[in-house]
């Protein structure tokens, strides 16, 4: 049994006061208890304050980090720094990192190793562009991202990895993948993991769906056999809508 995992990706949004109020609202309103794992991924400058406000009731993650442990890397944060302020997760290889900031699979892979070495959970994002879907390349693109981003990850390490399938055309567009479209790719991702890590490990790894998840579509998406959670952008910025998605995960 894979425990559903709902993570909010706040991206470059909120003030410190808004972020603190938001995580408190999520912590107070969450009635799913242990049956759903819940986290918010805040801007790095607010992580410390958000961890304190979450008071252990909601997990907290960073949205990115650099692969080196420390040194002359102006503007970057390390996985150890995220851990030091109380994070448990780091989102890696989000499509905005890949497409706006030019991160390659090799870059993402180095970060995955750094995050695992720090004892944090990487949420590794994969997903195709619209033109890639329309030209029938979705499964090739996702396979390349999966194998490229996870190269060298051991069986033992793989047990703590979370995958997020986020079709780029569905992110922030209101154009959600249908449950069938998403399930098809999720099942493909599970098959790729089984080929590399065997069934016992593959069956334990959570695969989140991301891209225009809302309270009214969450339960149906999450009722698919290989959709084990959601990575939520826009709808994670209001406690009510994020709580609605958590409730949808609990119901599915
Ligand atoms: P969205 O973003 O929910 O606003 O589509 C998802 C994401 O980018 O993680």
PDB file of C-alpha atoms and ligand atoms in Angstrom:
ATOM      1  CA  UNK A   1       0.000   0.000   0.000  1.00  0.00           C
ATOM      2  CA  UNK A   2       1.398   3.360  -1.036  1.00  0.00           C
ATOM      3  CA  UNK A   3       0.397   6.223   1.243  1.00  0.00           C
ATOM      4  CA  UNK A   4      -0.927   9.145  -0.823  1.00  0.00           C
ATOM      5  CA  UNK A   5       1.428  12.121  -0.815  1.00  0.00           C
ATOM      6  CA  UNK A   6       0.147  15.637  -1.528  1.00  0.00           C
ATOM      7  CA  UNK A   7       2.801  18.334  -1.868  1.00  0.00           C
ATOM      8  CA  UNK A   8       2.265  22.021  -2.527  1.00  0.00           C
ATOM      9  CA  UNK A   9       4.721  23.849  -4.745  1.00  0.00           C
ATOM     10  CA  UNK A  10       4.394  27.517  -3.892  1.00  0.00           C
ATOM     11  CA  UNK A  11       6.948  28.512  -6.543  1.00  0.00           C
ATOM     12  CA  UNK A  12       8.031  32.183  -6.248  1.00  0.00           C
ATOM     13  CA  UNK A  13       4.910  33.266  -4.381  1.00  0.00           C
ATOM     14  CA  UNK A  14       3.778  34.563  -0.974  1.00  0.00           C
ATOM     15  CA  UNK A  15       5.292  36.961   1.495  1.00  0.00           C
ATOM     16  CA  UNK A  16       6.759  35.531   4.669  1.00  0.00           C
ATOM     17  CA  UNK A  17       3.595  36.383   6.621  1.00  0.00           C
ATOM     18  CA  UNK A  18       1.385  34.835   3.930  1.00  0.00           C
ATOM     19  CA  UNK A  19       3.494  31.664   3.841  1.00  0.00           C
ATOM     20  CA  UNK A  20       3.362  31.309   7.624  1.00  0.00           C
ATOM     21  CA  UNK A  21      -0.421  31.847   7.646  1.00  0.00           C
ATOM     22  CA  UNK A  22      -0.864  29.404   4.756  1.00  0.00           C
ATOM     23  CA  UNK A  23       1.030  26.538   6.373  1.00  0.00           C
ATOM     24  CA  UNK A  24      -0.791  27.155   9.660  1.00  0.00           C
ATOM     25  CA  UNK A  25      -4.108  27.050   7.820  1.00  0.00           C
ATOM     26  CA  UNK A  26      -3.138  23.737   6.208  1.00  0.00           C
ATOM     27  CA  UNK A  27      -1.952  22.267   9.526  1.00  0.00           C
ATOM     28  CA  UNK A  28      -5.113  23.326  11.346  1.00  0.00           C
ATOM     29  CA  UNK A  29      -7.555  22.309   8.638  1.00  0.00           C
ATOM     30  CA  UNK A  30      -6.057  18.936   7.724  1.00  0.00           C
ATOM     31  CA  UNK A  31      -8.348  16.205   8.996  1.00  0.00           C
ATOM     32  CA  UNK A  32      -6.759  13.370   6.992  1.00  0.00           C
ATOM     33  CA  UNK A  33      -4.320  12.518   9.791  1.00  0.00           C
ATOM     34  CA  UNK A  34      -1.730   9.881   8.962  1.00  0.00           C
ATOM     35  CA  UNK A  35      -3.628   8.535   5.982  1.00  0.00           C
ATOM     36  CA  UNK A  36      -2.228  11.255   3.679  1.00  0.00           C
ATOM     37  CA  UNK A  37       1.354  12.576   3.721  1.00  0.00           C
ATOM     38  CA  UNK A  38       1.272  16.361   3.301  1.00  0.00           C
ATOM     39  CA  UNK A  39       4.052  18.833   2.550  1.00  0.00           C
ATOM     40  CA  UNK A  40       4.501  22.388   1.340  1.00  0.00           C
ATOM     41  CA  UNK A  41       7.520  23.505  -0.691  1.00  0.00           C
ATOM     42  CA  UNK A  42       8.162  27.143   0.111  1.00  0.00           C
ATOM     43  CA  UNK A  43      10.591  29.722  -1.297  1.00  0.00           C
ATOM     44  CA  UNK A  44      13.995  29.062   0.281  1.00  0.00           C
ATOM     45  CA  UNK A  45      14.146  32.365   2.199  1.00  0.00           C
ATOM     46  CA  UNK A  46      10.959  31.400   4.052  1.00  0.00           C
ATOM     47  CA  UNK A  47      11.763  27.745   4.766  1.00  0.00           C
ATOM     48  CA  UNK A  48      12.938  28.353   8.320  1.00  0.00           C
ATOM     49  CA  UNK A  49       9.816  30.336   9.234  1.00  0.00           C
ATOM     50  CA  UNK A  50       7.513  27.871   7.469  1.00  0.00           C
ATOM     51  CA  UNK A  51       9.096  24.883   9.251  1.00  0.00           C
ATOM     52  CA  UNK A  52       8.540  26.625  12.596  1.00  0.00           C
ATOM     53  CA  UNK A  53       4.939  27.504  11.734  1.00  0.00           C
ATOM     54  CA  UNK A  54       4.248  23.967  10.476  1.00  0.00           C
ATOM     55  CA  UNK A  55       5.169  22.715  13.964  1.00  0.00           C
ATOM     56  CA  UNK A  56       5.742  19.177  12.697  1.00  0.00           C
ATOM     57  CA  UNK A  57       2.131  18.858  11.498  1.00  0.00           C
ATOM     58  CA  UNK A  58       2.936  19.476   7.833  1.00  0.00           C
ATOM     59  CA  UNK A  59       6.168  18.455   6.077  1.00  0.00           C
ATOM     60  CA  UNK A  60       8.249  21.147   4.412  1.00  0.00           C
ATOM     61  CA  UNK A  61      10.381  20.985   1.293  1.00  0.00           C
ATOM     62  CA  UNK A  62      12.665  23.192  -0.773  1.00  0.00           C
ATOM     63  CA  UNK A  63      11.944  23.774  -4.467  1.00  0.00           C
ATOM     64  CA  UNK A  64      15.497  23.226  -5.661  1.00  0.00           C
ATOM     65  CA  UNK A  65      19.069  23.021  -4.385  1.00  0.00           C
ATOM     66  CA  UNK A  66      22.603  22.839  -5.753  1.00  0.00           C
ATOM     67  CA  UNK A  67      24.514  19.570  -5.841  1.00  0.00           C
ATOM     68  CA  UNK A  68      27.668  20.777  -4.095  1.00  0.00           C
ATOM     69  CA  UNK A  69      27.815  20.615  -0.289  1.00  0.00           C
ATOM     70  CA  UNK A  70      29.211  24.139   0.235  1.00  0.00           C
ATOM     71  CA  UNK A  71      31.534  26.703  -1.291  1.00  0.00           C
ATOM     72  CA  UNK A  72      31.678  29.511  -3.817  1.00  0.00           C
ATOM     73  CA  UNK A  73      28.314  29.040  -5.533  1.00  0.00           C
ATOM     74  CA  UNK A  74      26.730  32.457  -5.205  1.00  0.00           C
ATOM     75  CA  UNK A  75      22.979  32.399  -4.895  1.00  0.00           C
ATOM     76  CA  UNK A  76      22.627  28.651  -4.372  1.00  0.00           C
ATOM     77  CA  UNK A  77      21.561  26.588  -1.365  1.00  0.00           C
ATOM     78  CA  UNK A  78      22.758  23.070  -0.552  1.00  0.00           C
ATOM     79  CA  UNK A  79      20.701  20.049   0.429  1.00  0.00           C
ATOM     80  CA  UNK A  80      22.406  20.173   3.840  1.00  0.00           C
ATOM     81  CA  UNK A  81      21.152  23.753   4.313  1.00  0.00           C
ATOM     82  CA  UNK A  82      17.590  22.678   3.499  1.00  0.00           C
ATOM     83  CA  UNK A  83      17.963  19.890   6.026  1.00  0.00           C
ATOM     84  CA  UNK A  84      19.507  22.209   8.585  1.00  0.00           C
ATOM     85  CA  UNK A  85      16.365  24.375   8.653  1.00  0.00           C
ATOM     86  CA  UNK A  86      14.113  21.335   8.981  1.00  0.00           C
ATOM     87  CA  UNK A  87      13.131  20.393   5.439  1.00  0.00           C
ATOM     88  CA  UNK A  88      12.363  16.773   4.620  1.00  0.00           C
ATOM     89  CA  UNK A  89      11.964  17.097   0.836  1.00  0.00           C
ATOM     90  CA  UNK A  90      13.459  18.866  -2.164  1.00  0.00           C
ATOM     91  CA  UNK A  91      11.678  19.196  -5.506  1.00  0.00           C
ATOM     92  CA  UNK A  92      14.177  18.508  -8.293  1.00  0.00           C
ATOM     93  CA  UNK A  93      13.985  18.867 -12.057  1.00  0.00           C
ATOM     94  CA  UNK A  94      10.704  20.781 -12.070  1.00  0.00           C
ATOM     95  CA  UNK A  95       9.803  21.711 -15.635  1.00  0.00           C
ATOM     96  CA  UNK A  96      10.389  25.393 -14.831  1.00  0.00           C
ATOM     97  CA  UNK A  97      13.933  24.515 -13.729  1.00  0.00           C
ATOM     98  CA  UNK A  98      14.430  22.422 -16.858  1.00  0.00           C
ATOM     99  CA  UNK A  99      12.923  24.878 -19.337  1.00  0.00           C
ATOM    100  CA  UNK A 100      13.526  28.354 -17.864  1.00  0.00           C
ATOM    101  CA  UNK A 101      16.858  27.646 -16.190  1.00  0.00           C
ATOM    102  CA  UNK A 102      18.155  25.027 -18.615  1.00  0.00           C
ATOM    103  CA  UNK A 103      18.675  22.144 -16.180  1.00  0.00           C
ATOM    104  CA  UNK A 104      19.610  18.895 -17.893  1.00  0.00           C
ATOM    105  CA  UNK A 105      18.972  15.356 -16.732  1.00  0.00           C
ATOM    106  CA  UNK A 106      22.645  15.208 -15.728  1.00  0.00           C
ATOM    107  CA  UNK A 107      22.210  18.325 -13.546  1.00  0.00           C
ATOM    108  CA  UNK A 108      19.095  16.866 -11.952  1.00  0.00           C
ATOM    109  CA  UNK A 109      20.900  13.582 -11.340  1.00  0.00           C
ATOM    110  CA  UNK A 110      23.731  15.281  -9.425  1.00  0.00           C
ATOM    111  CA  UNK A 111      21.139  17.027  -7.272  1.00  0.00           C
ATOM    112  CA  UNK A 112      19.277  13.770  -6.641  1.00  0.00           C
ATOM    113  CA  UNK A 113      22.493  12.251  -5.286  1.00  0.00           C
ATOM    114  CA  UNK A 114      23.170  15.307  -3.110  1.00  0.00           C
ATOM    115  CA  UNK A 115      19.642  15.264  -1.681  1.00  0.00           C
ATOM    116  CA  UNK A 116      19.781  11.533  -0.953  1.00  0.00           C
ATOM    117  CA  UNK A 117      23.212  11.930   0.655  1.00  0.00           C
ATOM    118  CA  UNK A 118      21.761  14.622   2.924  1.00  0.00           C
ATOM    119  CA  UNK A 119      19.030  12.221   4.039  1.00  0.00           C
ATOM    120  CA  UNK A 120      16.214  14.131   2.342  1.00  0.00           C
ATOM    121  CA  UNK A 121      13.531  12.889  -0.024  1.00  0.00           C
ATOM    122  CA  UNK A 122      13.906  14.059  -3.628  1.00  0.00           C
ATOM    123  CA  UNK A 123      10.666  14.719  -5.510  1.00  0.00           C
ATOM    124  CA  UNK A 124      11.951  14.125  -9.036  1.00  0.00           C
ATOM    125  CA  UNK A 125       9.832  15.735 -11.759  1.00  0.00           C
ATOM    126  CA  UNK A 126       9.456  14.424 -15.282  1.00  0.00           C
ATOM    127  CA  UNK A 127       7.047  15.320 -18.066  1.00  0.00           C
ATOM    128  CA  UNK A 128       6.703  16.031 -21.757  1.00  0.00           C
ATOM    129  CA  UNK A 129       6.067  19.240 -23.688  1.00  0.00           C
ATOM    130  CA  UNK A 130       2.891  19.566 -25.741  1.00  0.00           C
ATOM    131  CA  UNK A 131       4.730  19.111 -29.036  1.00  0.00           C
ATOM    132  CA  UNK A 132       6.419  15.999 -27.678  1.00  0.00           C
ATOM    133  CA  UNK A 133       3.022  14.530 -26.725  1.00  0.00           C
ATOM    134  CA  UNK A 134       1.533  15.468 -30.089  1.00  0.00           C
ATOM    135  CA  UNK A 135       4.380  13.814 -31.941  1.00  0.00           C
ATOM    136  CA  UNK A 136       4.012  10.597 -29.945  1.00  0.00           C
ATOM    137  CA  UNK A 137       7.227  11.023 -27.961  1.00  0.00           C
ATOM    138  CA  UNK A 138       5.816  11.099 -24.411  1.00  0.00           C
ATOM    139  CA  UNK A 139       7.072   7.704 -23.297  1.00  0.00           C
ATOM    140  CA  UNK A 140      10.539   8.242 -24.825  1.00  0.00           C
ATOM    141  CA  UNK A 141      10.915  11.660 -23.178  1.00  0.00           C
ATOM    142  CA  UNK A 142       9.765  10.368 -19.798  1.00  0.00           C
ATOM    143  CA  UNK A 143      12.058   7.321 -20.019  1.00  0.00           C
ATOM    144  CA  UNK A 144      15.036   9.521 -20.866  1.00  0.00           C
ATOM    145  CA  UNK A 145      14.265  11.855 -17.954  1.00  0.00           C
ATOM    146  CA  UNK A 146      13.712   8.950 -15.552  1.00  0.00           C
ATOM    147  CA  UNK A 147      16.896   7.080 -16.410  1.00  0.00           C
ATOM    148  CA  UNK A 148      18.951  10.266 -16.833  1.00  0.00           C
ATOM    149  CA  UNK A 149      17.812  11.827 -13.566  1.00  0.00           C
ATOM    150  CA  UNK A 150      18.134   8.622 -11.538  1.00  0.00           C
ATOM    151  CA  UNK A 151      21.416   7.275 -12.940  1.00  0.00           C
ATOM    152  CA  UNK A 152      23.450   5.636 -10.193  1.00  0.00           C
ATOM    153  CA  UNK A 153      20.630   5.642  -7.639  1.00  0.00           C
ATOM    154  CA  UNK A 154      20.866   2.365  -5.716  1.00  0.00           C
ATOM    155  CA  UNK A 155      18.004   0.022  -4.869  1.00  0.00           C
ATOM    156  CA  UNK A 156      18.140   1.134  -1.241  1.00  0.00           C
ATOM    157  CA  UNK A 157      18.098   4.842  -2.184  1.00  0.00           C
ATOM    158  CA  UNK A 158      15.261   4.364  -4.639  1.00  0.00           C
ATOM    159  CA  UNK A 159      12.950   3.408  -1.777  1.00  0.00           C
ATOM    160  CA  UNK A 160      12.926   7.018  -0.566  1.00  0.00           C
ATOM    161  CA  UNK A 161      12.539   8.680  -3.988  1.00  0.00           C
ATOM    162  CA  UNK A 162       9.231  10.254  -5.036  1.00  0.00           C
ATOM    163  CA  UNK A 163       8.511  10.774  -8.747  1.00  0.00           C
ATOM    164  CA  UNK A 164       6.234  13.556  -9.985  1.00  0.00           C
ATOM    165  CA  UNK A 165       4.811  13.204 -13.485  1.00  0.00           C
ATOM    166  CA  UNK A 166       3.948  16.699 -14.671  1.00  0.00           C
ATOM    167  CA  UNK A 167       2.991  17.089 -18.318  1.00  0.00           C
ATOM    168  CA  UNK A 168       4.338  20.555 -19.119  1.00  0.00           C
ATOM    169  CA  UNK A 169       1.203  21.482 -21.097  1.00  0.00           C
ATOM    170  CA  UNK A 170      -0.909  20.953 -17.948  1.00  0.00           C
ATOM    171  CA  UNK A 171       1.183  23.089 -15.574  1.00  0.00           C
ATOM    172  CA  UNK A 172      -0.510  26.340 -14.659  1.00  0.00           C
ATOM    173  CA  UNK A 173      -2.758  26.136 -17.699  1.00  0.00           C
ATOM    174  CA  UNK A 174      -5.987  24.786 -16.199  1.00  0.00           C
ATOM    175  CA  UNK A 175      -5.669  21.988 -18.791  1.00  0.00           C
ATOM    176  CA  UNK A 176      -5.464  18.916 -16.574  1.00  0.00           C
ATOM    177  CA  UNK A 177      -4.509  15.536 -18.044  1.00  0.00           C
ATOM    178  CA  UNK A 178      -7.442  13.142 -18.033  1.00  0.00           C
ATOM    179  CA  UNK A 179      -7.144  10.386 -15.424  1.00  0.00           C
ATOM    180  CA  UNK A 180      -6.608   7.933 -18.310  1.00  0.00           C
ATOM    181  CA  UNK A 181      -3.849  10.026 -19.914  1.00  0.00           C
ATOM    182  CA  UNK A 182      -2.092  10.413 -16.570  1.00  0.00           C
ATOM    183  CA  UNK A 183      -2.527   6.773 -15.567  1.00  0.00           C
ATOM    184  CA  UNK A 184      -1.041   5.599 -18.859  1.00  0.00           C
ATOM    185  CA  UNK A 185       2.190   7.522 -18.197  1.00  0.00           C
ATOM    186  CA  UNK A 186       2.251   6.609 -14.495  1.00  0.00           C
ATOM    187  CA  UNK A 187       1.935   2.925 -15.353  1.00  0.00           C
ATOM    188  CA  UNK A 188       4.766   3.383 -17.875  1.00  0.00           C
ATOM    189  CA  UNK A 189       6.948   5.005 -15.203  1.00  0.00           C
ATOM    190  CA  UNK A 190       6.266   2.084 -12.867  1.00  0.00           C
ATOM    191  CA  UNK A 191       7.259  -0.348 -15.627  1.00  0.00           C
ATOM    192  CA  UNK A 192      10.525   1.563 -16.153  1.00  0.00           C
ATOM    193  CA  UNK A 193      11.250   1.387 -12.416  1.00  0.00           C
ATOM    194  CA  UNK A 194      10.425  -2.319 -12.311  1.00  0.00           C
ATOM    195  CA  UNK A 195      12.873  -2.962 -15.149  1.00  0.00           C
ATOM    196  CA  UNK A 196      15.646  -1.214 -13.248  1.00  0.00           C
ATOM    197  CA  UNK A 197      14.843  -1.869  -9.578  1.00  0.00           C
ATOM    198  CA  UNK A 198      12.576  -4.915  -9.564  1.00  0.00           C
ATOM    199  CA  UNK A 199       8.952  -5.181  -8.606  1.00  0.00           C
ATOM    200  CA  UNK A 200       9.251  -5.004  -4.817  1.00  0.00           C
ATOM    201  CA  UNK A 201      10.961  -1.596  -4.912  1.00  0.00           C
ATOM    202  CA  UNK A 202       8.990  -0.240  -7.849  1.00  0.00           C
ATOM    203  CA  UNK A 203       5.660  -1.054  -6.189  1.00  0.00           C
ATOM    204  CA  UNK A 204       6.627   0.996  -3.145  1.00  0.00           C
ATOM    205  CA  UNK A 205       7.622   4.224  -4.942  1.00  0.00           C
ATOM    206  CA  UNK A 206       5.017   6.994  -4.971  1.00  0.00           C
ATOM    207  CA  UNK A 207       4.315   8.691  -8.309  1.00  0.00           C
ATOM    208  CA  UNK A 208       2.590  12.054  -7.944  1.00  0.00           C
ATOM    209  CA  UNK A 209       0.663  13.689 -10.756  1.00  0.00           C
ATOM    210  CA  UNK A 210       1.099  17.439 -11.244  1.00  0.00           C
ATOM    211  CA  UNK A 211      -0.524  19.932 -13.587  1.00  0.00           C
ATOM    212  CA  UNK A 212      -3.694  21.874 -12.768  1.00  0.00           C
ATOM    213  CA  UNK A 213      -4.734  19.617  -9.881  1.00  0.00           C
ATOM    214  CA  UNK A 214      -7.735  21.152  -8.127  1.00  0.00           C
ATOM    215  CA  UNK A 215     -10.150  20.009  -5.402  1.00  0.00           C
ATOM    216  CA  UNK A 216     -12.696  18.976  -8.035  1.00  0.00           C
ATOM    217  CA  UNK A 217     -10.371  16.731 -10.065  1.00  0.00           C
ATOM    218  CA  UNK A 218      -8.076  15.342  -7.338  1.00  0.00           C
ATOM    219  CA  UNK A 219     -10.159  12.362  -6.201  1.00  0.00           C
ATOM    220  CA  UNK A 220     -10.675  11.045  -9.726  1.00  0.00           C
ATOM    221  CA  UNK A 221      -6.993  11.374 -10.608  1.00  0.00           C
ATOM    222  CA  UNK A 222      -5.929   9.781  -7.343  1.00  0.00           C
ATOM    223  CA  UNK A 223      -8.301   6.867  -7.755  1.00  0.00           C
ATOM    224  CA  UNK A 224      -6.145   5.619 -10.640  1.00  0.00           C
ATOM    225  CA  UNK A 225      -4.028   2.630  -9.598  1.00  0.00           C
ATOM    226  CA  UNK A 226      -0.636   4.240 -10.269  1.00  0.00           C
ATOM    227  CA  UNK A 227      -1.410   7.825  -9.199  1.00  0.00           C
ATOM    228  CA  UNK A 228      -0.218   8.053  -5.612  1.00  0.00           C
ATOM    229  CA  UNK A 229      -0.407  11.736  -4.895  1.00  0.00           C
ATOM    230  CA  UNK A 230      -0.224  15.198  -6.371  1.00  0.00           C
ATOM    231  CA  UNK A 231       2.278  18.006  -6.768  1.00  0.00           C
ATOM    232  CA  UNK A 232       0.114  21.094  -6.652  1.00  0.00           C
ATOM    233  CA  UNK A 233       1.049  24.581  -7.821  1.00  0.00           C
ATOM    234  CA  UNK A 234      -1.676  27.225  -8.043  1.00  0.00           C
ATOM    235  CA  UNK A 235      -4.203  25.419  -5.857  1.00  0.00           C
ATOM    236  CA  UNK A 236      -1.658  25.066  -3.033  1.00  0.00           C
ATOM    237  CA  UNK A 237      -1.596  28.832  -2.491  1.00  0.00           C
ATOM    238  CA  UNK A 238      -4.950  28.865  -0.685  1.00  0.00           C
ATOM    239  CA  UNK A 239      -5.441  26.662   2.375  1.00  0.00           C
ATOM    240  CA  UNK A 240      -9.014  25.812   1.376  1.00  0.00           C
ATOM    241  CA  UNK A 241      -8.207  24.513  -2.084  1.00  0.00           C
ATOM    242  CA  UNK A 242      -5.109  22.630  -0.884  1.00  0.00           C
ATOM    243  CA  UNK A 243      -7.171  21.058   1.917  1.00  0.00           C
ATOM    244  CA  UNK A 244      -9.796  20.107  -0.677  1.00  0.00           C
ATOM    245  CA  UNK A 245      -7.124  18.204  -2.610  1.00  0.00           C
ATOM    246  CA  UNK A 246      -5.937  16.456   0.563  1.00  0.00           C
ATOM    247  CA  UNK A 247      -9.539  15.469   1.261  1.00  0.00           C
ATOM    248  CA  UNK A 248      -9.799  14.144  -2.306  1.00  0.00           C
ATOM    249  CA  UNK A 249      -6.695  12.006  -1.736  1.00  0.00           C
ATOM    250  CA  UNK A 250      -8.150  10.676   1.485  1.00  0.00           C
ATOM    251  CA  UNK A 251     -11.410   9.766  -0.244  1.00  0.00           C
ATOM    252  CA  UNK A 252      -9.835   7.989  -3.212  1.00  0.00           C
TER     253      UNK A 252
HETATM  254  P1  LIG B   1      -0.138  23.859 -11.217  1.00  0.00           P
HETATM  255  O1  LIG B   1       1.454  23.600 -11.037  1.00  0.00           O
HETATM  256  O2  LIG B   1      -0.837  23.012 -10.183  1.00  0.00           O
HETATM  257  O3  LIG B   1      -0.314  25.322 -10.978  1.00  0.00           O
HETATM  258  O4  LIG B   1      -0.484  23.439 -12.613  1.00  0.00           O
HETATM  259  C1  LIG B   1       1.960  22.329 -10.767  1.00  0.00           C
HETATM  260  C2  LIG B   1       3.453  22.376 -10.629  1.00  0.00           C
HETATM  261  O5  LIG B   1       4.108  23.110 -11.369  1.00  0.00           O
HETATM  262  O6  LIG B   1       4.048  21.670  -9.779  1.00  0.00           O
END
